[in-house]
Amino acid sequence: MFRIPASILVSVFVSATATAQLSVVGTSPTLHANNVAANATIAIDFDRPLAPASIPPATNDATAFGSISGPLGGTWSLENGDTRLRFTPARRFAAGEVVMVGLDHDLRAADNTTLRSAGYAFRFRIVTAPAPMAWTQIADVLLRQNPNVSVRIYGGNAHDLNRDGWADLPLACEDACDVRVLLNRADGTGQPQSLLLPTNPVGCTPSPNEPSDFDGDGLSDIVTCNVGGNVSVLPGNGDGSFDPSTSYPVGSAPAGLAVLDCDGDGDMDIATANNGSDNIALLRNNGNGTFAPATFFDSTGFQEYALSAADMNNDGITDLVVGVQFQGRVIVMLGNGNGTYSFASSTLAGGSVWMIVTGDVNNDGNIDVSTANGVSSSGSMLLGNGAGGLGAPQVVTMAGQAVATDLGDLDGDGDLDWVVSSFGGSEWRVFRNNGSGVFAFHTQFPAISNSACAVLYDFDGDRDLDLVLLDEIADHATYFRNGTPAGTPMCSGDGSIGACPCGNNGGTGRGCANSVNAQGALLTIAGQSNPDTAVLLATGMPVTATTIFLRGSAVEPTPVLFHDGLRCAGGALVRFGTQTASAGTSSYPGSAANTLSNVSGTVAGSGVTFWYQAFYRNAAAAFCPPATANVTNGIVVTW
């Protein structure tokens, strides 16, 4: 028998290896990792050295995008003989955000081979701080410009639109046919700025919405899915405003939206689930933020309604998860990496699927699927097997129609908790994860009118997840801070501890009434006392009132009549901070100020107690004359 010499076999093997495609052999963080440190770097290992000329900033063949932070600035470098590509972010990741890393098919090795045509994509989630899941309402914003004209808020995504490191809130409004923005005040209070005007028109009846950088300019854009039959792409300007939208037809009654790189070319494409035309539409990015005409394919289901993008079989290619309303099923379509999809599984969802959100809820490294089941009045959780299949649903019952599902680690224990929103039942329900993907009821929030959805993000910078609850009929965005407040309210001007100076009693727990607010001004405190992340926030004052924050070393035995208000902070009384209000709101300390414990002359954990109030000018002399000032309620803090 003829034998090939061993030296020739080795030569043939080396030659074959040198001409094979460049391959990813490992990543850090790993695919679908939860609880990644906020200051983590990203490393991708390859089976051979990369060409230095193929990595950023020379190319855009590798990208990183945060679901809250947006396009991530930083440095790409090579290590380990150029076989490891490392990304070092310019600033830490946002708490709880999902980070998406994309490598396109043009990424080139030193031997001139490239990645597979599908490219490679992976995602991971950033850790959140431990929190008690105790909620304090800190703001309630009416999104209407005219109080009597509905805008119908029907979707929101926390995202840093102006690149200041704080998450803002873009909101899709069905009746107004626009996206309107609440920028974060960026001072640690969690308070939003006034509604950013003008609003941003999109196609009519927008609902699902997603951020992305479609044109690759390093600024976050937004796409909305509009029931009228199209999607609208809003190019961001990096300051919370957008250029005029461009709309693209996608089929009849699109209700589900996903953003993904479907073909490995490094730019982000758009998919929709079209309930009316009973199909999935795919819009491919031309590479500059414009899109080719939609192509369509069938998911094998009837009445596709919900849609999400996730890697369901852990191959580095993003797949599509489809919620089928009429049949009550979740269908997984695996991406082939070239803009086509193959059927993987169809699983009974436990209800008529309205919305889908994905995440790894049991920390097994596989993506799971949560659903809101609309008219079935339930939510479902289906665990993934890592091969494109799903297990039987865990079903939770809701009142009314379950219209939204949202995931996030609300207690900071390392697993994802679950919020389900009910329209008709007028409530949000929070379910706590036991670590194995089994959920138990924890908290119920009543709606002013009817719930649209919940937005889970850190709005006050303390690294735990807070809640903004969106009411689509009342058009309110209500902000709830997560965590036990650093202080306890005291000294209310509501008549409970004594009458205000001229019968101007305010609302429960607030200061005495003032010339612009019959409820009186309200002093609240954000953050914790140990470690000190505390921020005092005074609201409900005249628009540009001069505000002076007061600290007392003791409490007055009986409230002191003080201008138009009541003062309980006493003993050694100190004025430690002054600010001119913006839209009737002042805070201390601001983003560049000292910590509150330091200005109080103590340290966190010392056990020292102080009493705080805010004194403010109220120049309307006709109100409670002759005084021209007032005070808030008080807060007592033990450091």
XYZ file of C-alpha atoms in Angstrom:
639
model
C 0.000 0.000 0.000
C 1.269 3.449 -0.921
C 2.131 5.609 2.081
C 2.359 9.422 2.150
C 5.468 10.587 4.029
C 4.746 12.228 7.388
C 6.575 15.400 6.360
C 4.148 15.859 3.470
C 1.131 15.289 5.755
C 2.355 18.033 8.100
C 2.886 20.357 5.161
C -0.635 19.710 3.839
C -2.172 20.291 7.321
C -0.343 23.588 7.849
C -1.355 24.768 4.394
C -5.033 23.917 5.026
C -4.952 25.698 8.377
C -3.405 28.802 6.837
C -6.132 29.077 4.199
C -9.126 28.308 6.458
C -11.304 31.174 7.609
C -10.299 33.293 10.572
C -12.208 32.021 13.618
C -13.170 33.246 17.074
C -12.063 30.731 19.725
C -13.146 32.551 22.891
C -14.469 35.751 24.375
C -14.322 37.547 27.702
C -16.922 38.191 28.939
C -18.424 34.979 27.641
C -21.524 34.829 25.466
C -24.667 35.802 27.473
C -22.699 36.420 30.670
C -24.643 38.192 33.413
C -23.164 40.340 36.199
C -20.176 41.644 34.259
C -18.214 44.348 36.087
C -18.936 47.921 35.016
C -15.227 48.557 34.376
C -14.623 45.331 32.459
C -12.658 45.231 29.241
C -13.687 43.044 26.305
C -11.329 40.436 24.828
C -11.831 38.246 21.746
C -9.378 35.420 21.028
C -8.753 34.184 17.473
C -7.125 31.107 16.015
C -4.420 33.210 14.326
C -2.929 36.710 14.432
C -4.999 39.630 13.187
C -3.779 42.217 10.730
C -3.248 45.454 12.723
C -4.618 47.443 9.788
C -7.959 45.613 10.130
C -8.850 46.779 13.639
C -10.358 50.099 14.736
C -9.735 52.967 14.363
C -8.381 52.047 10.918
C -11.640 50.174 10.179
C -15.139 49.684 11.600
C -14.802 45.904 11.476
C -15.266 45.646 15.268
C -17.902 47.584 17.212
C -19.341 47.741 20.739
C -22.740 49.193 21.618
C -24.492 49.523 24.968
C -28.260 49.268 25.169
C -28.150 52.333 27.464
C -24.724 53.876 26.753
C -25.021 53.727 22.966
C -21.926 53.514 20.711
C -19.044 52.843 23.067
C -15.919 54.919 22.754
C -12.612 53.411 23.750
C -9.419 51.794 22.527
C -8.992 48.616 20.477
C -5.617 46.895 20.800
C -3.894 43.600 19.980
C -2.272 41.202 22.469
C -0.918 37.628 22.645
C 0.995 37.833 19.411
C -1.931 39.680 17.809
C -4.294 36.736 18.403
C -6.308 38.641 21.023
C -8.326 41.774 20.285
C -9.075 43.844 23.387
C -11.490 46.742 23.772
C -10.966 49.113 26.701
C -14.021 51.371 27.112
C -13.459 55.077 27.691
C -15.890 54.989 30.626
C -17.667 52.343 32.657
C -20.767 50.591 31.386
C -24.237 51.553 32.610
C -25.747 49.413 35.345
C -27.825 46.536 33.994
C -27.286 47.351 30.331
C -26.787 44.758 27.603
C -23.535 45.247 25.688
C -23.451 44.061 22.083
C -20.129 43.308 20.367
C -20.020 42.831 16.599
C -17.230 41.582 14.334
C -17.973 41.847 10.635
C -16.928 39.499 7.843
C -14.201 41.876 6.653
C -12.132 41.504 9.820
C -8.826 40.226 8.447
C -6.030 38.057 9.758
C -2.326 38.623 9.089
C -2.436 35.746 6.588
C -5.167 37.665 4.676
C -8.005 35.293 5.638
C -11.217 36.823 6.959
C -14.013 35.866 9.308
C -16.890 33.760 8.010
C -19.465 35.640 5.929
C -21.825 35.716 8.937
C -19.330 37.628 11.077
C -19.524 37.088 14.837
C -21.727 38.728 17.472
C -22.096 38.269 21.208
C -23.825 40.009 24.100
C -23.442 40.248 27.862
C -25.145 42.114 30.711
C -23.635 44.491 33.290
C -24.019 43.900 37.044
C -26.357 45.994 39.188
C -25.863 47.007 42.815
C -27.798 45.242 45.591
C -31.082 47.006 46.372
C -34.059 46.288 48.629
C -36.751 46.650 45.933
C -38.327 49.324 48.133
C -39.800 52.063 45.971
C -40.133 55.818 46.466
C -41.927 57.957 43.903
C -39.716 60.939 43.063
C -41.353 62.403 39.930
C -44.524 62.219 37.885
C -44.419 63.831 34.447
C -47.356 64.588 32.158
C -46.139 64.110 28.585
C -48.877 66.183 26.984
C -48.221 69.681 25.677
C -51.970 70.351 25.901
C -53.420 68.751 29.051
C -56.610 67.813 27.192
C -55.007 66.269 24.083
C -53.915 62.629 24.307
C -50.464 61.609 23.051
C -50.764 57.944 24.177
C -47.335 56.920 25.418
C -46.796 53.381 24.264
C -43.129 52.593 24.529
C -39.879 53.792 26.065
C -36.204 52.905 26.071
C -33.682 54.282 28.545
C -30.739 55.556 26.541
C -27.975 58.151 26.897
C -28.990 60.394 24.013
C -26.729 63.339 24.822
C -23.585 61.397 25.800
C -23.298 62.820 29.317
C -23.171 59.422 31.051
C -26.769 59.556 32.327
C -29.680 57.598 30.861
C -32.400 59.657 29.193
C -35.913 58.546 28.267
C -37.164 58.630 24.654
C -40.885 57.801 24.469
C -42.930 56.634 21.486
C -46.418 58.185 21.445
C -49.140 56.585 19.334
C -51.698 59.403 19.056
C -49.091 62.151 18.684
C -47.192 60.075 16.072
C -43.866 61.152 17.527
C -40.977 60.379 19.845
C -40.642 62.806 22.741
C -37.645 62.986 25.033
C -37.085 63.504 28.765
C -33.397 64.206 29.335
C -31.886 63.259 32.694
C -30.890 66.218 34.881
C -27.538 64.466 35.384
C -27.221 65.611 38.995
C -27.882 62.357 40.867
C -31.469 63.217 41.748
C -32.979 61.012 39.034
C -35.203 63.917 38.033
C -35.964 64.507 34.341
C -35.627 67.847 32.638
C -38.681 69.448 31.083
C -40.015 67.842 27.912
C -37.560 68.473 25.089
C -39.266 70.424 22.328
C -39.919 70.183 19.475
C -40.880 66.513 19.508
C -39.812 64.161 16.711
C -42.513 63.119 14.195
C -42.527 59.508 12.997
C -45.029 57.341 11.117
C -48.386 57.057 12.799
C -49.148 54.754 15.718
C -45.565 53.991 16.774
C -45.099 51.439 19.507
C -42.002 49.187 19.665
C -38.797 51.214 19.488
C -35.099 50.419 19.634
C -31.855 52.428 19.759
C -28.918 51.738 17.454
C -26.212 53.504 15.469
C -27.535 52.800 11.996
C -25.288 55.212 10.091
C -22.073 54.480 12.008
C -21.442 58.092 13.033
C -20.963 57.253 16.720
C -24.312 58.786 17.734
C -27.413 56.898 18.829
C -30.395 56.731 16.489
C -33.891 55.387 17.144
C -36.207 53.256 15.040
C -39.942 52.972 15.729
C -42.294 50.290 14.441
C -45.516 51.965 13.283
C -48.763 50.014 13.071
C -49.667 52.068 9.995
C -47.351 49.842 7.942
C -43.810 51.177 8.214
C -40.807 51.814 10.417
C -39.299 55.261 11.016
C -35.587 55.849 11.535
C -34.612 58.954 13.526
C -30.913 59.894 13.125
C -29.572 61.232 16.425
C -27.634 64.472 16.802
C -25.972 63.521 20.075
C -27.790 66.122 22.173
C -31.204 64.505 22.622
C -32.546 65.881 19.336
C -32.935 64.077 16.033
C -32.907 64.838 12.340
C -36.239 64.297 10.523
C -37.213 60.650 10.308
C -37.256 58.500 7.192
C -39.983 55.857 6.917
C -39.745 52.485 5.143
C -42.732 50.243 4.252
C -42.577 46.814 5.878
C -46.002 45.212 5.422
C -49.418 45.343 7.034
C -49.829 46.152 10.743
C -46.267 45.609 11.996
C -46.330 45.029 15.750
C -42.911 43.560 16.610
C -39.455 45.059 16.058
C -35.875 43.781 16.255
C -32.509 45.331 15.416
C -29.623 43.053 14.419
C -26.836 42.508 11.907
C -28.514 39.841 9.821
C -25.761 39.413 7.210
C -22.445 39.929 8.987
C -21.513 43.151 7.203
C -21.189 45.153 10.426
C -24.152 47.494 10.082
C -27.450 47.101 11.870
C -30.521 45.869 10.017
C -34.199 45.953 11.011
C -36.799 43.177 11.216
C -40.527 43.472 11.922
C -43.306 41.006 12.717
C -46.292 41.926 10.549
C -49.577 40.908 12.094
C -51.686 41.999 9.113
C -49.632 40.498 6.309
C -48.689 37.430 8.385
C -44.940 37.483 7.786
C -41.564 38.829 8.861
C -40.042 41.800 7.034
C -36.302 42.389 6.800
C -34.786 45.773 5.968
C -31.090 45.550 5.118
C -28.902 48.512 5.910
C -27.105 49.984 2.887
C -24.176 50.790 5.168
C -25.027 54.452 5.597
C -28.214 54.311 7.691
C -30.551 54.031 4.714
C -32.306 50.765 3.955
C -33.047 48.638 0.903
C -36.689 47.719 0.177
C -38.040 45.097 2.566
C -37.862 41.403 1.820
C -40.262 38.991 3.473
C -40.295 35.454 4.805
C -42.666 33.216 6.753
C -41.991 32.105 10.316
C -44.375 29.144 9.842
C -46.782 30.739 12.338
C -50.074 32.555 11.831
C -50.406 36.206 12.899
C -46.836 37.050 13.833
C -47.011 39.797 16.438
C -44.002 39.982 18.787
C -40.319 39.894 17.846
C -36.915 39.858 19.538
C -33.314 39.335 18.396
C -31.047 36.985 20.365
C -28.494 34.223 19.820
C -30.615 31.213 20.713
C -28.124 28.472 19.768
C -24.875 30.098 20.925
C -23.154 30.149 17.533
C -22.314 33.865 17.378
C -25.093 34.577 14.871
C -28.144 36.539 15.990
C -31.476 34.737 15.608
C -35.105 35.884 15.671
C -37.677 34.916 18.302
C -41.244 35.338 17.021
C -44.412 35.573 19.080
C -47.462 34.258 17.254
C -50.653 35.763 18.572
C -53.389 33.598 17.071
C -51.694 30.253 17.778
C -50.210 31.308 21.115
C -46.719 30.103 20.231
C -43.101 31.223 20.350
C -41.157 30.325 17.220
C -37.347 30.408 17.011
C -35.851 31.168 13.600
C -32.095 30.578 13.479
C -30.016 33.046 11.505
C -27.910 31.662 8.666
C -25.740 34.769 8.678
C -26.728 35.828 5.161
C -30.105 37.435 5.774
C -32.012 34.163 5.689
C -33.471 32.121 8.558
C -34.236 28.488 9.282
C -37.004 27.149 11.503
C -35.733 25.713 14.795
C -38.710 25.255 17.128
C -42.306 26.181 17.886
C -43.453 26.083 21.512
C -46.813 26.767 23.124
C -46.416 30.044 24.997
C -49.220 29.718 27.535
C -51.178 32.567 25.960
C -51.688 34.867 22.997
C -48.243 36.458 22.638
C -48.216 40.271 22.490
C -44.606 41.136 23.390
C -41.291 39.313 23.854
C -38.146 40.201 25.812
C -35.200 37.808 26.055
C -32.456 37.238 28.633
C -30.721 34.499 30.594
C -32.932 34.250 33.676
C -31.391 31.128 35.240
C -27.708 31.911 34.546
C -27.070 28.743 32.571
C -25.542 30.582 29.607
C -28.592 30.106 27.380
C -31.123 32.743 26.377
C -34.652 32.431 27.764
C -37.858 34.073 26.546
C -40.390 36.154 28.487
C -43.754 37.023 26.970
C -46.710 39.249 27.718
C -49.786 37.408 26.521
C -52.273 40.164 25.727
C -55.889 39.074 25.893
C -54.858 35.854 27.665
C -54.213 37.986 30.790
C -50.902 36.360 31.601
C -47.159 36.458 31.238
C -44.961 33.477 30.450
C -41.328 32.511 30.927
C -39.830 29.846 28.648
C -36.323 28.562 29.371
C -33.980 28.055 26.424
C -31.875 24.939 25.879
C -29.045 26.601 23.954
C -29.916 24.812 20.729
C -32.908 26.901 19.635
C -35.493 25.010 21.666
C -37.656 26.220 24.557
C -39.176 24.483 27.555
C -42.759 24.573 28.786
C -43.935 28.012 29.937
C -44.066 29.185 33.539
C -47.253 31.282 33.515
C -48.182 34.159 35.836
C -51.738 35.480 35.883
C -52.541 39.156 35.326
C -55.701 41.242 35.429
C -56.795 42.761 32.108
C -54.540 42.474 29.054
C -50.830 41.826 29.579
C -49.227 44.223 27.101
C -45.569 44.426 28.157
C -42.813 42.290 29.662
C -39.500 43.671 30.957
C -36.439 42.073 32.568
C -33.748 43.441 34.898
C -31.922 42.591 38.114
C -33.950 44.806 40.447
C -32.553 43.466 43.717
C -28.957 43.131 42.540
C -28.698 39.468 43.545
C -27.319 38.358 40.198
C -30.448 37.146 38.417
C -33.066 38.863 36.282
C -36.384 39.862 37.811
C -39.543 40.400 35.781
C -42.110 43.178 35.377
C -45.403 42.575 33.548
C -47.724 45.458 32.607
C -51.504 45.202 32.429
C -53.819 47.340 30.330
C -57.360 47.118 31.657
C -56.078 45.679 34.904
C -54.393 49.066 35.433
C -51.331 47.686 37.170
C -47.720 46.661 36.957
C -46.618 43.509 38.746
C -43.036 42.780 39.781
C -41.956 39.135 40.064
C -38.755 38.171 41.864
C -36.422 35.507 40.510
C -35.227 32.807 42.920
C -32.042 32.343 40.865
C -33.312 29.334 38.932
C -35.709 31.175 36.657
C -38.673 30.563 38.966
C -40.631 33.730 39.755
C -42.758 34.792 42.707
C -44.957 37.876 43.035
C -43.238 40.725 44.883
C -44.849 44.139 44.277
C -47.886 45.631 42.584
C -48.092 49.226 41.325
C -51.523 50.676 40.510
C -51.789 52.752 37.340
C -53.335 56.201 37.139
C -55.367 54.866 34.224
C -53.884 52.052 32.127
C -50.369 50.633 32.004
C -48.280 50.660 28.841
C -44.895 49.326 29.975
C -42.075 49.698 32.488
C -38.565 51.007 31.860
C -35.914 49.480 34.141
C -32.726 51.527 34.469
C -30.499 53.460 36.874
C -31.755 57.026 36.633
C -29.984 58.406 39.744
C -26.496 56.969 39.278
C -26.375 54.701 42.346
C -25.923 51.569 40.175
C -29.195 49.856 41.099
C -32.168 49.634 38.749
C -35.036 52.053 39.230
C -38.444 52.036 37.520
C -40.260 54.441 35.253
C -43.861 53.343 34.744
C -45.623 54.582 31.591
C -49.400 55.085 31.611
C -50.681 55.183 28.045
C -54.118 56.656 28.706
C -53.170 59.209 31.377
C -49.891 59.965 29.494
C -47.833 60.000 32.665
C -44.259 58.830 33.234
C -43.917 58.062 36.950
C -40.414 57.688 38.424
C -39.811 55.264 41.310
C -36.424 55.135 42.973
C -35.176 51.753 44.177
C -33.721 51.668 47.670
C -34.456 52.607 51.223
C -34.214 56.416 51.456
C -31.236 57.809 53.330
C -33.517 59.954 55.493
C -36.980 60.089 57.044
C -39.517 62.833 56.254
C -40.604 65.121 59.089
C -42.052 68.613 59.685
C -45.007 68.533 57.326
C -46.990 71.676 56.591
C -50.204 69.715 56.092
C -51.624 70.730 59.504
C -50.619 67.511 61.243
C -48.082 69.255 63.523
C -49.569 72.751 63.600
C -51.154 75.306 61.287
C -49.099 77.098 58.663
C -48.599 80.886 59.209
C -51.675 82.165 57.359
C -53.839 79.081 57.024
C -51.819 78.027 53.973
C -51.629 74.351 54.861
C -50.114 72.177 52.113
C -50.505 68.580 51.028
C -49.682 65.485 53.046
C -45.989 65.256 53.842
C -45.127 68.525 52.079
C -44.351 72.083 53.176
C -46.886 74.896 53.524
C -48.685 76.054 50.365
C -46.909 78.657 48.238
C -48.001 81.066 45.516
C -47.574 78.541 42.704
C -48.350 75.245 44.431
C -51.282 74.728 46.777
C -49.697 71.414 47.856
C -46.504 73.137 48.984
C -42.880 72.323 48.149
C -41.530 68.818 48.763
C -38.054 67.876 50.039
C -36.962 64.293 49.282
C -33.622 62.521 49.508
C -32.078 60.133 47.007
C -29.356 57.566 47.568
C -27.930 56.088 50.759
C -26.305 57.488 53.894
C -23.616 54.788 54.114
C -21.804 54.906 51.773
C -22.879 58.489 51.135
C -24.669 58.829 47.818
C -27.361 61.074 49.293
C -28.813 63.986 47.301
C -31.445 66.423 48.600
C -34.141 67.389 46.096
C -36.604 70.272 46.557
C -39.520 70.433 44.114
C -42.786 72.347 43.756
C -41.288 75.818 44.202
C -41.596 78.942 42.011
C -39.877 78.387 38.673
C -36.550 80.133 39.372
C -36.696 80.381 43.149
C -33.454 81.005 45.009
C -33.117 77.947 47.256
C -31.023 77.727 50.420
C -30.498 74.304 51.992
C -30.546 74.353 55.811
C -29.008 71.916 58.294
C -29.930 71.781 61.975
C -28.170 69.938 64.777
C -31.463 69.383 66.612
C -35.198 69.437 66.065
C -37.356 72.261 67.408
C -39.686 71.054 70.218
C -42.567 72.743 68.416
C -42.474 73.991 64.796
C -41.335 77.593 64.377
C -43.370 79.918 62.153
C -40.816 80.813 59.501
C -41.904 83.227 56.756
C -44.793 81.384 54.992
C -43.752 77.995 56.360
C -42.855 75.887 59.378
C -39.253 75.242 60.449
C -38.356 72.212 62.536
C -34.609 72.107 61.877
C -33.039 73.839 64.863
C -30.097 73.892 67.236
C -26.988 75.054 65.391
C -28.697 76.055 62.131
C -26.386 76.255 59.083
C -26.950 77.396 55.504
C -24.739 74.999 53.512
C -25.872 75.206 49.890
C -27.571 77.658 47.550
C -29.047 77.025 44.116
C -31.368 78.788 41.689
C -34.260 76.475 40.874
C -34.847 75.170 37.372
C -38.530 74.606 36.605
C -39.202 74.852 40.345
C -36.618 72.209 41.315
C -33.291 72.508 43.178
C -30.882 69.851 44.452
C -27.819 69.523 46.644
C -25.164 68.362 46.149
C -25.092 68.652 42.342
C -22.923 66.494 40.125
C -19.765 68.525 40.853
C -20.479 69.332 44.514
C -19.129 67.765 47.687
C -20.921 64.868 49.350
C -23.776 65.744 51.686
C -22.064 64.129 54.675
C -18.925 66.200 54.127
C -20.803 69.504 53.985
C -22.581 68.344 57.143
C -19.214 68.046 58.897
C -19.445 64.322 59.536
C -18.751 60.999 57.843
C -20.970 58.166 56.715
C -21.402 55.588 59.453
C -20.638 58.013 62.305
C -24.140 57.778 63.791
C -24.532 61.580 63.884
C -28.069 62.880 63.156
C -28.950 66.099 61.318
C -32.223 67.716 60.291
C -32.545 69.263 56.814
C -34.985 71.693 55.170
C -34.916 73.950 52.107
C -35.737 77.667 52.370
C -36.825 79.361 49.128
C -37.885 82.766 47.863
C -41.553 83.226 47.023
C -41.828 86.820 45.865
C -45.598 86.995 45.287
C -46.306 89.546 48.029
C -50.059 89.114 47.672
C -49.719 85.533 48.897
C -49.716 85.263 52.682
C -48.367 88.840 53.117
C -46.043 90.259 54.142
C -43.672 87.245 53.872
C -41.820 86.580 50.616
C -40.278 83.193 51.410
C -41.271 79.679 52.461
C -39.755 76.331 53.471
C -40.206 72.721 52.464
C -40.988 69.831 54.754
C -37.967 68.398 56.557
C -35.761 65.292 56.305
C -33.839 63.716 59.191
C -30.664 61.747 58.346
C -28.530 59.628 60.630
C -25.042 59.365 59.199
